[in-house]
């Protein structure tokens, strides 16, 4: 059930930290545990550092440690690159390095069950008919915990409609088979049918898995929603705490209202900045593509300024896959997937080839800090020199929303694409009709 929630135009850091303390008090009371001896914290990784999840996790650790609990932290990496000790300190502050564990998506998982193919088929309206093996982090499912606390930012998402809630388990702590089956199901169903939907097919499958395989886990979700304040900075507007689906829905409805920017007409040029300290591969920097694609006009352009990008995939084999095939349309990928063994071996990487494609509708131009023109153009993107991009679209000068450049060019600028979704009203309405008819 939903334990409590707090919504306001903006919520200060001290207020959020006080709600962390309230969570622990309510956990003891609701679970009937006088003393929390062993607690697991599951925050997102550094690609969501802007959400404050790092200092929220640090505050929970401090409160629990002061009460004598043994506390462990597993950043919900999925198949992202594990944090370095320096990155852990940057995100989680004073939490001891030995208490922060890297998720191993290949060798560190245990199977707890399978979502049957018939459940997947029903959830996807018959589009997908394979089962989803639920392989989860071994430390999560085999060690004893008095409490598991999921920390995260609810925001529109390309696979699950909205991020966080049980995504922390089934993507963030999932194994290779789980990541592959779920991401490929999402890609086949269609990215624009997922973005900003409260209940996507993959989310429905994860809800099934949580109910059937994790029902005995003593867990709670601490979810935040954010919006831009008057100075253009992201600030918390909601904190939602509970152990049920309604807690997710409450946060997702708030994000739906606050984090989707609708346009009456398609936008011809979008410029998006992906911060260097969070985004180092196109795998994660392509949130700029996912979150703006429904707003961009046919024949338009998306410019992604990504000074930290140095590779394509988060893992070597995914990087190699992207370099081999490039970003392709859904139809091209599905056709190749039938015969190409390397695509079949890492289907979550194959799905990314679809998610990062414009389907030929608009141009994607990348300004990476550490990839060459030849590398960028080889995967199907246009190239822009990073210094030239930063000089023309200086983040210190540009403002979120419409900007008129000195030569008269009109561009729509987005400083944090991962914090929202931009779409035409027509596409949002068509997608809503599709869901009603499904």
Short mmCIF file of C-alpha atoms in Angstrom, two decimals:
data_model
loop_
_atom_site.label_atom_id
_atom_site.label_comp_id
_atom_site.label_asym_id
_atom_site.label_seq_id
_atom_site.Cartn_x
_atom_site.Cartn_y
_atom_site.Cartn_z
CA UNK A 1 0.00 0.00 0.00
CA UNK A 2 1.00 3.65 -0.26
CA UNK A 3 2.59 4.66 3.03
CA UNK A 4 2.64 8.42 2.47
CA UNK A 5 3.31 11.07 -0.14
CA UNK A 6 4.20 14.73 -0.11
CA UNK A 7 3.53 17.07 -3.02
CA UNK A 8 4.33 20.77 -3.27
CA UNK A 9 5.38 23.25 -5.91
CA UNK A 10 8.92 22.65 -4.69
CA UNK A 11 10.28 20.53 -1.85
CA UNK A 12 13.59 21.47 -0.24
CA UNK A 13 16.43 19.09 0.49
CA UNK A 14 15.88 19.26 4.28
CA UNK A 15 12.23 18.35 3.70
CA UNK A 16 13.20 15.37 1.54
CA UNK A 17 15.71 14.24 4.16
CA UNK A 18 13.02 14.46 6.85
CA UNK A 19 10.82 12.22 4.71
CA UNK A 20 13.68 9.69 4.58
CA UNK A 21 13.58 9.57 8.37
CA UNK A 22 9.82 9.15 8.30
CA UNK A 23 10.19 6.23 5.88
CA UNK A 24 12.42 4.38 8.33
CA UNK A 25 10.08 5.06 11.25
CA UNK A 26 7.10 3.76 9.28
CA UNK A 27 9.05 0.73 8.07
CA UNK A 28 9.76 -0.34 11.63
CA UNK A 29 6.12 0.08 12.58
CA UNK A 30 4.55 -1.45 9.45
CA UNK A 31 6.92 -4.42 9.30
CA UNK A 32 6.84 -4.96 13.04
CA UNK A 33 10.62 -4.79 13.34
CA UNK A 34 11.86 -2.93 16.39
CA UNK A 35 15.40 -2.88 15.01
CA UNK A 36 16.47 -2.83 11.37
CA UNK A 37 19.64 -4.91 11.50
CA UNK A 38 20.39 -5.49 7.81
CA UNK A 39 19.17 -3.14 5.08
CA UNK A 40 19.76 -2.97 1.32
CA UNK A 41 19.56 0.35 -0.56
CA UNK A 42 18.91 0.26 -4.32
CA UNK A 43 19.53 3.66 -5.94
CA UNK A 44 19.89 4.38 -9.66
CA UNK A 45 23.33 4.81 -11.20
CA UNK A 46 25.07 8.07 -12.02
CA UNK A 47 23.01 8.63 -15.20
CA UNK A 48 20.24 9.79 -12.85
CA UNK A 49 22.45 11.72 -10.46
CA UNK A 50 20.56 14.93 -11.25
CA UNK A 51 17.55 13.48 -9.38
CA UNK A 52 19.26 13.79 -6.00
CA UNK A 53 19.11 10.00 -5.59
CA UNK A 54 22.75 10.02 -4.50
CA UNK A 55 22.33 12.28 -1.50
CA UNK A 56 18.98 10.68 -0.66
CA UNK A 57 20.73 7.31 -0.51
CA UNK A 58 23.54 8.81 1.56
CA UNK A 59 21.04 10.25 4.04
CA UNK A 60 19.27 6.89 4.41
CA UNK A 61 22.64 5.22 4.96
CA UNK A 62 23.59 7.75 7.63
CA UNK A 63 20.30 7.32 9.51
CA UNK A 64 20.51 3.53 9.41
CA UNK A 65 24.21 3.40 10.26
CA UNK A 66 23.65 5.67 13.26
CA UNK A 67 20.96 3.24 14.44
CA UNK A 68 23.42 0.33 14.28
CA UNK A 69 22.23 -1.30 11.06
CA UNK A 70 24.48 -3.09 8.58
CA UNK A 71 23.69 -1.28 5.34
CA UNK A 72 24.66 -2.25 1.79
CA UNK A 73 24.15 -0.38 -1.48
CA UNK A 74 23.77 -1.79 -4.99
CA UNK A 75 23.44 0.87 -7.72
CA UNK A 76 20.87 -0.52 -10.16
CA UNK A 77 23.21 -0.50 -13.16
CA UNK A 78 21.52 -3.00 -15.43
CA UNK A 79 24.28 -3.55 -17.96
CA UNK A 80 25.79 -0.08 -17.54
CA UNK A 81 29.46 0.26 -16.66
CA UNK A 82 30.04 -0.09 -12.88
CA UNK A 83 30.97 3.07 -11.02
CA UNK A 84 34.59 3.80 -10.19
CA UNK A 85 35.37 4.59 -6.52
CA UNK A 86 35.60 8.25 -7.52
CA UNK A 87 32.15 8.14 -9.14
CA UNK A 88 30.72 6.46 -6.05
CA UNK A 89 32.13 9.25 -3.88
CA UNK A 90 30.79 11.87 -6.29
CA UNK A 91 27.28 10.40 -6.19
CA UNK A 92 26.99 8.79 -2.75
CA UNK A 93 29.28 10.99 -0.68
CA UNK A 94 30.36 9.47 2.61
CA UNK A 95 29.04 5.93 2.10
CA UNK A 96 32.04 3.59 2.52
CA UNK A 97 33.28 2.07 -0.73
CA UNK A 98 33.21 -1.45 0.73
CA UNK A 99 29.44 -1.16 1.27
CA UNK A 100 28.76 -0.29 -2.39
CA UNK A 101 28.51 -3.36 -4.64
CA UNK A 102 28.63 -3.45 -8.44
CA UNK A 103 25.83 -5.42 -10.10
CA UNK A 104 27.19 -8.19 -12.35
CA UNK A 105 24.53 -8.75 -15.02
CA UNK A 106 26.35 -11.75 -16.52
CA UNK A 107 27.63 -13.84 -13.62
CA UNK A 108 26.04 -12.42 -10.49
CA UNK A 109 22.37 -13.37 -10.96
CA UNK A 110 20.01 -16.12 -9.80
CA UNK A 111 16.82 -17.24 -11.53
CA UNK A 112 13.70 -16.77 -9.41
CA UNK A 113 11.07 -17.68 -12.03
CA UNK A 114 9.81 -16.99 -15.54
CA UNK A 115 7.07 -14.80 -16.96
CA UNK A 116 5.27 -17.30 -19.25
CA UNK A 117 5.05 -16.64 -22.97
CA UNK A 118 1.25 -16.51 -22.78
CA UNK A 119 1.45 -13.67 -20.24
CA UNK A 120 3.84 -11.76 -22.50
CA UNK A 121 1.62 -12.43 -25.51
CA UNK A 122 -1.45 -11.06 -23.74
CA UNK A 123 0.42 -8.00 -22.43
CA UNK A 124 1.73 -7.10 -25.90
CA UNK A 125 -1.51 -7.73 -27.75
CA UNK A 126 0.03 -10.72 -29.53
CA UNK A 127 3.03 -8.82 -30.89
CA UNK A 128 5.56 -10.73 -28.75
CA UNK A 129 5.31 -14.41 -27.84
CA UNK A 130 8.48 -15.31 -25.93
CA UNK A 131 8.92 -15.90 -22.21
CA UNK A 132 10.93 -13.61 -19.94
CA UNK A 133 13.32 -15.37 -17.54
CA UNK A 134 13.56 -13.48 -14.24
CA UNK A 135 17.25 -13.61 -13.35
CA UNK A 136 18.04 -11.17 -10.52
CA UNK A 137 21.07 -10.05 -8.53
CA UNK A 138 22.11 -12.94 -6.30
CA UNK A 139 22.82 -10.72 -3.31
CA UNK A 140 19.25 -9.38 -3.49
CA UNK A 141 17.47 -12.73 -3.64
CA UNK A 142 19.65 -15.04 -1.53
CA UNK A 143 20.80 -12.90 1.40
CA UNK A 144 18.56 -12.02 4.37
CA UNK A 145 17.24 -8.45 4.52
CA UNK A 146 15.08 -6.77 7.12
CA UNK A 147 14.29 -4.06 4.57
CA UNK A 148 15.04 -3.25 0.93
CA UNK A 149 14.64 0.41 -0.04
CA UNK A 150 14.33 1.34 -3.72
CA UNK A 151 15.27 4.96 -4.43
CA UNK A 152 14.51 6.55 -7.76
CA UNK A 153 13.23 9.23 -10.09
CA UNK A 154 9.90 8.68 -11.87
CA UNK A 155 10.16 10.21 -15.33
CA UNK A 156 8.99 9.18 -18.84
CA UNK A 157 10.87 6.12 -20.08
CA UNK A 158 11.25 4.40 -23.45
CA UNK A 159 10.73 0.79 -22.26
CA UNK A 160 8.48 1.05 -19.21
CA UNK A 161 6.49 4.20 -19.90
CA UNK A 162 7.89 5.70 -16.72
CA UNK A 163 11.13 4.87 -14.95
CA UNK A 164 11.67 3.54 -11.43
CA UNK A 165 9.48 1.36 -9.18
CA UNK A 166 10.11 -2.32 -10.04
CA UNK A 167 12.36 -1.29 -12.95
CA UNK A 168 15.01 -1.15 -10.20
CA UNK A 169 14.74 -4.93 -9.89
CA UNK A 170 14.02 -6.21 -13.36
CA UNK A 171 16.23 -3.86 -15.37
CA UNK A 172 18.60 -2.40 -12.77
CA UNK A 173 19.41 -5.74 -11.13
CA UNK A 174 18.48 -8.02 -14.03
CA UNK A 175 20.58 -10.63 -15.82
CA UNK A 176 21.45 -10.93 -19.49
CA UNK A 177 18.43 -13.08 -20.42
CA UNK A 178 15.99 -10.79 -18.62
CA UNK A 179 17.47 -7.62 -20.11
CA UNK A 180 17.48 -9.10 -23.59
CA UNK A 181 13.95 -10.50 -23.57
CA UNK A 182 12.38 -7.36 -22.08
CA UNK A 183 14.24 -4.80 -24.20
CA UNK A 184 13.55 -6.68 -27.42
CA UNK A 185 9.87 -6.98 -26.49
CA UNK A 186 9.79 -3.22 -26.00
CA UNK A 187 11.48 -2.55 -29.33
CA UNK A 188 9.11 -4.83 -31.24
CA UNK A 189 6.09 -3.24 -29.56
CA UNK A 190 7.36 0.23 -30.52
CA UNK A 191 9.17 2.89 -28.54
CA UNK A 192 6.56 5.57 -29.20
CA UNK A 193 3.85 3.22 -27.90
CA UNK A 194 5.75 3.03 -24.61
CA UNK A 195 6.94 6.56 -23.86
CA UNK A 196 4.82 8.24 -21.19
CA UNK A 197 2.30 5.39 -20.82
CA UNK A 198 1.40 4.48 -17.25
CA UNK A 199 1.19 0.76 -18.04
CA UNK A 200 3.29 -0.58 -20.90
CA UNK A 201 3.43 -4.28 -21.87
CA UNK A 202 6.87 -4.77 -20.31
CA UNK A 203 5.75 -2.98 -17.14
CA UNK A 204 2.77 -5.36 -16.98
CA UNK A 205 5.15 -8.32 -17.24
CA UNK A 206 7.33 -6.89 -14.47
CA UNK A 207 4.26 -6.38 -12.28
CA UNK A 208 3.45 -10.07 -12.82
CA UNK A 209 7.01 -11.02 -11.85
CA UNK A 210 6.98 -8.87 -8.73
CA UNK A 211 3.69 -10.36 -7.58
CA UNK A 212 4.71 -13.95 -8.25
CA UNK A 213 8.41 -13.99 -7.39
CA UNK A 214 9.16 -11.12 -4.98
CA UNK A 215 6.03 -11.05 -2.84
CA UNK A 216 7.94 -12.06 0.30
CA UNK A 217 10.65 -9.42 -0.08
CA UNK A 218 10.33 -6.76 2.69
CA UNK A 219 10.69 -3.75 0.42
CA UNK A 220 9.51 -0.18 -0.03
CA UNK A 221 9.80 2.37 -2.83
CA UNK A 222 10.94 5.96 -2.30
CA UNK A 223 10.17 7.74 -5.57
CA UNK A 224 10.67 11.37 -6.46
CA UNK A 225 9.19 13.55 -9.19
CA UNK A 226 10.90 16.73 -10.36
CA UNK A 227 10.08 19.83 -12.37
CA UNK A 228 11.92 22.99 -13.39
CA UNK A 229 11.83 25.88 -10.92
CA UNK A 230 11.67 29.56 -11.88
CA UNK A 231 15.44 29.70 -12.37
CA UNK A 232 15.41 26.76 -14.78
CA UNK A 233 16.83 24.19 -12.35
CA UNK A 234 15.28 20.81 -11.60
CA UNK A 235 13.69 20.63 -8.16
CA UNK A 236 11.63 18.04 -6.32
CA UNK A 237 7.86 18.42 -6.49
CA UNK A 238 6.78 15.06 -5.10
CA UNK A 239 7.99 12.27 -2.82
CA UNK A 240 6.02 9.00 -2.89
CA UNK A 241 6.65 6.18 -0.42
CA UNK A 242 4.97 2.79 -0.35
CA UNK A 243 5.16 -0.87 -1.28
CA UNK A 244 2.45 -1.24 -3.91
CA UNK A 245 1.58 -0.35 -7.50
CA UNK A 246 -0.54 2.60 -6.44
CA UNK A 247 2.62 4.26 -5.11
CA UNK A 248 4.05 3.99 -8.63
CA UNK A 249 0.85 5.23 -10.27
CA UNK A 250 0.67 8.27 -7.97
CA UNK A 251 4.21 9.29 -8.92
CA UNK A 252 3.75 8.45 -12.61
CA UNK A 253 0.55 10.53 -12.82
CA UNK A 254 2.44 13.47 -11.32
CA UNK A 255 5.26 12.99 -13.83
CA UNK A 256 2.71 12.70 -16.64
CA UNK A 257 1.32 16.10 -15.65
CA UNK A 258 4.67 17.82 -15.06
CA UNK A 259 7.28 16.22 -17.31
CA UNK A 260 5.62 16.05 -20.74
CA UNK A 261 5.87 19.15 -22.93
CA UNK A 262 3.24 19.13 -25.70
CA UNK A 263 3.55 21.03 -29.00
CA UNK A 264 0.77 22.04 -31.36
CA UNK A 265 3.15 21.70 -34.33
CA UNK A 266 6.26 19.55 -34.83
CA UNK A 267 9.61 21.17 -34.04
CA UNK A 268 12.11 21.53 -36.89
CA UNK A 269 15.27 21.74 -34.80
CA UNK A 270 16.00 20.54 -31.26
CA UNK A 271 19.32 21.03 -29.50
CA UNK A 272 19.86 18.78 -26.47
CA UNK A 273 22.77 18.69 -24.02
CA UNK A 274 23.87 15.49 -22.28
CA UNK A 275 26.05 16.26 -19.25
CA UNK A 276 29.63 14.99 -19.41
CA UNK A 277 29.68 13.65 -15.85
CA UNK A 278 26.61 11.45 -16.43
CA UNK A 279 26.61 10.37 -20.09
CA UNK A 280 29.67 8.71 -21.64
CA UNK A 281 28.12 6.39 -24.23
CA UNK A 282 25.44 6.88 -26.85
CA UNK A 283 23.63 4.01 -25.05
CA UNK A 284 22.65 6.50 -22.32
CA UNK A 285 23.12 9.80 -24.16
CA UNK A 286 20.47 8.66 -26.64
CA UNK A 287 17.88 9.60 -24.05
CA UNK A 288 18.06 12.81 -26.08
CA UNK A 289 16.71 10.82 -29.04
CA UNK A 290 14.10 8.86 -27.09
CA UNK A 291 12.58 11.80 -25.28
CA UNK A 292 12.35 14.25 -28.20
CA UNK A 293 11.52 11.99 -31.16
CA UNK A 294 7.75 12.48 -30.82
CA UNK A 295 8.19 16.26 -31.12
CA UNK A 296 10.52 16.47 -34.13
CA UNK A 297 9.14 17.19 -37.59
CA UNK A 298 9.71 14.92 -40.58
CA UNK A 299 12.89 16.24 -42.18
CA UNK A 300 13.86 18.01 -38.96
CA UNK A 301 17.07 17.75 -36.97
CA UNK A 302 18.14 16.77 -33.47
CA UNK A 303 21.56 18.02 -32.36
CA UNK A 304 22.97 16.10 -29.37
CA UNK A 305 25.81 17.90 -27.60
CA UNK A 306 27.57 15.21 -25.57
CA UNK A 307 31.03 16.27 -24.36
CA UNK A 308 31.47 13.14 -22.25
CA UNK A 309 30.61 10.56 -24.93
CA UNK A 310 33.57 8.31 -25.67
CA UNK A 311 31.93 5.07 -26.85
CA UNK A 312 28.66 3.69 -28.22
CA UNK A 313 27.77 0.78 -25.92
CA UNK A 314 28.16 0.47 -22.17
CA UNK A 315 29.69 -3.00 -22.63
CA UNK A 316 32.35 -4.01 -25.21
CA UNK A 317 30.09 -6.49 -27.01
CA UNK A 318 27.26 -3.95 -27.26
CA UNK A 319 29.69 -1.30 -28.46
CA UNK A 320 30.89 -3.73 -31.14
CA UNK A 321 27.30 -4.51 -32.16
CA UNK A 322 26.45 -0.83 -32.63
CA UNK A 323 29.65 -0.26 -34.62
CA UNK A 324 28.90 -3.29 -36.81
CA UNK A 325 25.30 -2.47 -37.73
CA UNK A 326 24.71 1.16 -36.84
CA UNK A 327 21.36 2.56 -35.76
CA UNK A 328 18.62 1.00 -37.91
CA UNK A 329 14.86 1.13 -38.34
CA UNK A 330 12.61 -1.29 -36.50
CA UNK A 331 11.84 -3.20 -39.71
CA UNK A 332 15.54 -3.53 -40.61
CA UNK A 333 16.48 -4.76 -37.14
CA UNK A 334 13.66 -7.30 -36.91
CA UNK A 335 14.61 -8.67 -40.34
CA UNK A 336 18.30 -9.00 -39.40
CA UNK A 337 17.50 -10.39 -35.95
CA UNK A 338 16.04 -13.54 -37.53
CA UNK A 339 19.40 -14.59 -38.98
CA UNK A 340 22.24 -12.79 -37.17
CA UNK A 341 23.68 -14.79 -34.26
CA UNK A 342 25.37 -11.77 -32.65
CA UNK A 343 22.06 -9.90 -32.56
CA UNK A 344 20.34 -12.91 -31.02
CA UNK A 345 23.10 -13.25 -28.41
CA UNK A 346 22.61 -9.74 -27.00
CA UNK A 347 19.02 -8.75 -27.84
CA UNK A 348 19.03 -5.81 -25.40
CA UNK A 349 21.80 -4.33 -27.58
CA UNK A 350 19.82 -5.16 -30.70
CA UNK A 351 16.80 -3.35 -29.28
CA UNK A 352 18.98 -0.28 -28.70
CA UNK A 353 19.69 -0.10 -32.44
CA UNK A 354 15.97 0.54 -32.93
CA UNK A 355 15.57 2.91 -29.99
CA UNK A 356 18.44 5.09 -31.22
CA UNK A 357 17.12 5.37 -34.77
CA UNK A 358 14.98 8.16 -36.15
CA UNK A 359 13.37 5.62 -38.50
CA UNK A 360 14.53 7.89 -41.33
CA UNK A 361 12.15 10.67 -40.26
CA UNK A 362 14.70 13.23 -39.10
CA UNK A 363 18.46 13.77 -38.89
CA UNK A 364 20.39 13.01 -35.69
CA UNK A 365 23.59 15.05 -35.42
CA UNK A 366 26.04 14.19 -32.65
CA UNK A 367 28.69 16.47 -31.16
CA UNK A 368 30.68 14.00 -29.03
CA UNK A 369 33.66 14.87 -26.89
CA UNK A 370 35.71 11.77 -27.67
CA UNK A 371 34.48 10.07 -30.86
CA UNK A 372 35.65 10.95 -34.37
CA UNK A 373 33.61 12.05 -37.35
CA UNK A 374 34.26 8.67 -38.99
CA UNK A 375 32.98 6.78 -35.95
CA UNK A 376 29.80 8.87 -35.62
CA UNK A 377 28.98 8.77 -39.33
CA UNK A 378 29.59 5.01 -39.46
CA UNK A 379 26.55 4.36 -37.23
CA UNK A 380 24.23 6.57 -39.28
CA UNK A 381 24.47 9.87 -37.42
CA UNK A 382 25.66 13.25 -38.61
CA UNK A 383 28.75 14.76 -36.98
CA UNK A 384 29.32 18.20 -35.46
CA UNK A 385 32.60 19.27 -33.86
CA UNK A 386 32.11 19.60 -30.10
CA UNK A 387 33.89 22.97 -29.86
CA UNK A 388 31.83 24.34 -32.72
CA UNK A 389 28.64 23.04 -31.09
CA UNK A 390 29.46 24.54 -27.70
CA UNK A 391 30.41 27.86 -29.29
CA UNK A 392 27.18 28.12 -31.26
CA UNK A 393 24.84 26.61 -28.65
CA UNK A 394 26.60 27.70 -25.47
CA UNK A 395 24.81 26.12 -22.46
CA UNK A 396 25.72 29.18 -20.41
CA UNK A 397 23.77 31.36 -22.82
CA UNK A 398 20.97 29.14 -24.13
CA UNK A 399 17.72 28.89 -22.18
CA UNK A 400 15.34 25.95 -22.06
CA UNK A 401 12.69 26.36 -24.73
CA UNK A 402 12.76 28.47 -27.88
CA UNK A 403 15.94 30.37 -28.75
CA UNK A 404 16.63 32.66 -31.71
CA UNK A 405 20.25 32.46 -32.81
CA UNK A 406 22.15 35.58 -34.00
CA UNK A 407 21.66 34.50 -37.64
CA UNK A 408 17.91 34.10 -37.12
CA UNK A 409 17.82 30.30 -36.74
CA UNK A 410 15.04 29.13 -34.40
CA UNK A 411 15.92 26.16 -32.20
CA UNK A 412 14.28 24.47 -29.25
CA UNK A 413 16.86 23.92 -26.51
CA UNK A 414 16.70 21.22 -23.82
CA UNK A 415 19.29 21.20 -21.03
CA UNK A 416 18.25 17.89 -19.41
CA UNK A 417 16.46 15.59 -21.90
CA UNK A 418 16.47 12.69 -19.45
CA UNK A 419 14.10 14.62 -17.18
CA UNK A 420 11.10 14.73 -19.50
CA UNK A 421 9.31 13.92 -22.73
CA UNK A 422 8.56 16.27 -25.62
CA UNK A 423 5.83 15.38 -28.13
CA UNK A 424 3.19 16.83 -30.41
CA UNK A 425 -0.36 16.73 -29.11
CA UNK A 426 -1.33 14.77 -32.21
CA UNK A 427 1.13 11.96 -31.42
CA UNK A 428 0.09 11.84 -27.79
CA UNK A 429 -3.57 11.60 -28.78
CA UNK A 430 -2.92 8.95 -31.44
CA UNK A 431 -0.93 6.90 -28.96
CA UNK A 432 -3.75 7.19 -26.40
CA UNK A 433 -6.22 5.92 -29.02
CA UNK A 434 -3.90 3.01 -29.79
CA UNK A 435 -3.83 2.03 -26.12
CA UNK A 436 -7.62 2.22 -25.81
CA UNK A 437 -8.07 -0.02 -28.84
CA UNK A 438 -5.45 -2.58 -27.80
#
